[in-house]
Coordinates of C-alpha atoms in Angstrom, one line a residue:
Chain A
G1 CA -5.3 7.1 5.5
N2 CA -6.5 4.9 8.1
S3 CA -4.2 1.7 9.7
V4 CA -3.0 0.5 12.5
T5 CA 0.4 -0.2 14.6
Q6 CA 0.5 -2.6 17.3
M7 CA 3.7 -4.3 18.9
E8 CA 4.8 -7.4 16.8
G9 CA 5.7 -9.6 19.1
P10 CA 6.0 -12.4 19.7
V11 CA 5.6 -12.5 22.9
T12 CA 7.1 -15.1 25.2
L13 CA 5.8 -14.5 28.7
S14 CA 5.5 -17.4 32.2
E15 CA 2.2 -18.2 33.6
E16 CA 0.7 -16.1 35.8
A17 CA 2.8 -12.9 34.1
F18 CA 1.1 -9.2 33.5
L19 CA 0.5 -8.9 29.8
T20 CA 0.6 -5.5 27.7
I21 CA 0.0 -5.6 24.0
N22 CA 1.1 -2.3 22.4
C23 CA -1.7 -0.7 19.8
T24 CA -2.0 3.0 18.2
Y25 CA -4.1 3.9 15.2
T26 CA -4.7 6.3 12.4
A27 CA -8.1 7.7 11.5
T28 CA -9.8 10.3 10.8
G29 CA -13.5 10.8 12.6
Y30 CA -14.1 8.5 14.7
P31 CA -13.5 4.7 14.6
S32 CA -13.7 2.0 16.4
L33 CA -11.6 -0.3 18.3
F34 CA -11.4 -3.3 18.6
W35 CA -9.2 -6.2 19.8
Y36 CA -9.2 -9.8 18.1
V37 CA -7.9 -13.7 18.7
Q38 CA -6.6 -16.1 16.4
Y39 CA -6.0 -19.7 18.1
P40 CA -3.7 -21.5 16.7
G41 CA -5.9 -23.2 13.1
E42 CA -8.7 -21.3 13.8
G43 CA -10.8 -17.8 12.9
L44 CA -10.9 -14.7 14.7
Q45 CA -12.7 -14.2 18.3
L46 CA -13.9 -11.2 18.9
L47 CA -12.1 -10.3 22.8
L48 CA -13.0 -6.7 22.9
K49 CA -14.4 -3.5 21.8
A50 CA -14.9 0.4 22.7
T51 CA -17.0 2.7 20.1
K52 CA -15.6 6.0 21.3
A53 CA -13.5 7.8 23.2
D54 CA -12.3 7.1 26.9
D55 CA -14.7 3.5 26.4
K56 CA -12.7 0.9 28.2
G57 CA -13.5 -2.6 26.8
S58 CA -13.4 -6.2 29.0
N59 CA -14.1 -10.0 28.4
K60 CA -11.7 -12.8 30.3
G61 CA -9.8 -10.4 32.6
F62 CA -8.8 -8.3 29.5
E63 CA -9.1 -5.1 29.2
A64 CA -8.5 -2.1 26.6
T65 CA -9.7 1.6 26.8
Y66 CA -9.8 3.8 23.6
R67 CA -7.5 6.9 24.2
K68 CA -8.1 9.6 21.8
E69 CA -5.0 12.4 23.1
T70 CA -2.9 9.2 22.4
T71 CA -4.7 7.3 20.3
S72 CA -4.1 4.4 21.6
F73 CA -5.4 0.8 22.4
H74 CA -3.6 -1.2 24.6
L75 CA -4.5 -3.9 25.3
E76 CA -3.9 -5.9 28.9
K77 CA -4.4 -8.3 31.3
G78 CA -3.2 -9.0 34.8
S79 CA -2.2 -12.0 35.5
V80 CA -1.9 -14.4 31.6
Q81 CA -2.4 -18.6 31.2
V82 CA -1.2 -20.9 29.5
S83 CA -4.5 -21.3 27.5
D84 CA -3.8 -17.7 26.6
S85 CA -1.8 -18.7 23.8
A86 CA -3.1 -17.1 20.9
V87 CA -2.1 -14.2 17.7
Y88 CA -3.5 -11.4 19.1
F89 CA -5.1 -8.8 16.6
C90 CA -5.5 -4.5 17.2
A91 CA -8.4 -3.0 14.2
L92 CA -9.8 0.0 13.6
R93 CA -12.7 0.3 12.2
F94 CA -13.9 3.4 9.9
S95 CA -16.4 4.7 7.5
Q96 CA -15.2 5.4 3.6
G97 CA -18.2 6.5 0.8
G98 CA -20.1 5.3 3.0
S99 CA -19.3 1.6 3.8
E100 CA -16.9 1.0 6.5
K101 CA -13.6 -1.8 6.4
L102 CA -11.9 -3.3 9.0
V103 CA -8.5 -2.7 9.1
F104 CA -6.2 -5.2 11.3
G105 CA -2.8 -4.5 12.9
K106 CA 0.5 -7.5 11.4
G107 CA -0.7 -9.6 14.7
T108 CA 1.4 -10.2 18.1
K109 CA 1.5 -13.8 19.0
L110 CA 1.8 -14.5 22.3
T111 CA 3.9 -17.8 23.8
V112 CA 2.5 -18.6 27.7
N113 CA 4.9 -20.7 29.3
P114 CA 3.5 -22.9 32.3
Chain B
D8 CA -25.6 -17.1 19.4
T9 CA -23.0 -15.2 17.3
E10 CA -22.0 -18.1 15.3
V11 CA -20.7 -18.2 11.7
T12 CA -20.4 -21.6 9.7
Q13 CA -18.3 -22.0 6.7
T14 CA -17.7 -25.0 4.4
P15 CA -15.4 -26.8 4.3
K16 CA -13.3 -27.2 6.3
H17 CA -10.0 -27.9 4.1
L18 CA -10.2 -28.0 0.3
V19 CA -7.1 -28.8 -2.2
M20 CA -7.5 -28.4 -6.2
G21 CA -5.4 -27.7 -8.4
M22 CA -4.9 -24.5 -11.0
T23 CA -7.7 -25.8 -13.3
N24 CA -10.5 -27.2 -10.5
K25 CA -13.4 -25.2 -10.3
K26 CA -14.8 -25.3 -5.8
S27 CA -16.9 -23.3 -4.3
L28 CA -16.6 -21.5 -0.3
K29 CA -19.4 -21.3 1.7
C30 CA -21.0 -19.0 4.8
E31 CA -23.9 -19.2 6.6
Q32 CA -24.5 -16.5 9.4
H33 CA -29.1 -17.4 11.1
M34 CA -28.3 -13.7 13.6
G35 CA -30.7 -12.2 11.5
H36 CA -26.2 -10.2 10.0
R37 CA -27.4 -8.0 6.6
A38 CA -23.5 -7.4 6.0
M39 CA -21.6 -10.4 4.8
Y40 CA -17.7 -10.0 4.1
W41 CA -15.0 -12.4 3.1
Y42 CA -11.1 -12.2 4.5
K43 CA -7.9 -13.5 2.9
Q44 CA -5.7 -14.5 5.1
K45 CA -1.5 -16.3 4.8
A46 CA 0.6 -17.5 7.2
K47 CA 1.8 -14.8 9.9
K48 CA -0.4 -12.2 8.1
P49 CA -3.9 -10.0 9.1
P50 CA -6.5 -10.9 7.1
E51 CA -7.2 -8.1 4.2
L52 CA -10.5 -8.1 3.2
M53 CA -12.2 -9.3 0.0
F54 CA -15.8 -8.7 -0.6
V55 CA -18.8 -6.8 1.4
Y56 CA -22.1 -8.0 0.3
S57 CA -25.2 -5.1 2.1
Y58 CA -28.5 -6.2 1.8
E59 CA -27.8 -9.4 -0.4
K60 CA -25.5 -6.1 -2.3
L61 CA -21.9 -6.1 -3.1
S62 CA -21.4 -3.6 -1.9
I63 CA -17.2 -3.2 -1.7
N64 CA -14.8 -5.1 -4.4
E65 CA -11.2 -4.6 -3.4
S66 CA -10.1 -5.2 -6.4
V67 CA -9.8 -9.6 -6.5
P68 CA -8.9 -10.8 -9.3
S69 CA -12.1 -11.8 -11.4
R70 CA -11.1 -15.9 -10.9
F71 CA -12.8 -15.2 -7.4
S72 CA -16.2 -14.6 -7.7
P73 CA -19.0 -14.3 -4.8
E74 CA -22.0 -14.4 -5.2
C75 CA -24.5 -13.7 -1.8
P76 CA -28.4 -16.4 -3.2
N77 CA -30.2 -15.0 0.1
S78 CA -29.4 -13.0 3.5
S79 CA -27.9 -15.9 5.8
L80 CA -25.9 -17.3 2.4
L81 CA -22.7 -16.2 1.3
N82 CA -20.8 -18.3 -1.1
L83 CA -17.3 -17.4 -2.4
H84 CA -16.3 -19.3 -6.0
L85 CA -13.4 -20.8 -6.9
H86 CA -12.1 -21.1 -10.9
A87 CA -8.2 -21.0 -12.5
L88 CA -7.1 -20.6 -9.3
Q89 CA -2.9 -19.9 -8.5
P90 CA -1.4 -21.8 -5.8
E91 CA 0.1 -18.1 -5.3
D92 CA -4.1 -18.3 -4.0
S93 CA -3.3 -20.9 -0.7
A94 CA -4.5 -19.3 2.5
L95 CA -7.2 -19.4 4.8
Y96 CA -10.2 -17.8 4.2
L97 CA -12.3 -16.1 6.5
C98 CA -16.2 -15.4 6.4
A99 CA -17.5 -12.8 7.9
S100 CA -21.4 -11.1 9.2
S101 CA -22.3 -8.0 10.4
L102 CA -25.8 -6.8 12.1
R103 CA -26.0 -3.6 9.1
E104 CA -23.3 -2.5 7.2
G105 CA -23.1 1.9 6.4
Q106 CA -21.7 5.2 7.5
G107 CA -21.5 5.5 11.0
V108 CA -22.7 2.8 12.0
G109 CA -20.2 0.8 14.1
D110 CA -21.1 -3.3 13.9
T111 CA -19.8 -5.7 15.2
Q112 CA -17.4 -8.4 12.6
Y113 CA -18.1 -12.1 13.6
F114 CA -15.3 -14.2 11.8
G115 CA -16.1 -17.5 10.8
P116 CA -13.5 -20.6 11.7
G117 CA -12.0 -20.8 8.3
T118 CA -11.6 -22.7 5.0
R119 CA -8.2 -23.6 4.4
L120 CA -7.5 -23.7 0.5
T121 CA -4.4 -25.7 -1.3
V122 CA -3.7 -24.3 -4.4
L123 CA -1.7 -26.9 -6.2

């Protein structure tokens, strides 16, 4: 089936540290991949996306590359800030029976300390 | 503008009450979605509307009744809920919904529902 596995954390970093959150997927066909971020008490915001192999999504200093050979879409940021503290969800969008579904990983809580 | 609005932000209801959640978007999107998110869990899909028609119902209990009166508006009618239905209810929209489209879903801020 179609699924996403991401490191669950929690992850605690100091400001300006390097961030990696691993995400791997299982899918049939050619899914699109997304990273969403959820700040405390809020809904989900799209952080970045990639729609085909070798695409790199980037936004606000975050990057992720769609790697078909390793079925991965790891999220990275070179220097995190306190304001990056949130829960990050990796998601996969796939086609099924003429409709499209979005399935999420379990989420990774990131805390950045000053 | 990629804004999806939801009202109310918070809702407390008893098990015998009837209430409705509202979601609105003015981006010209023709696909709209309801998700349920329990604490510390990822969102789970409940319903999908495509061109104002229900296209996916993920075996949701009948005490949840969705409605799409027009292309900008999505409602979720609630009746005889249980305490375990307490959760954050998220609405999302995308330009279209269909095989191979791959459009991005944009989420609203959610309605936090508490069932007493």
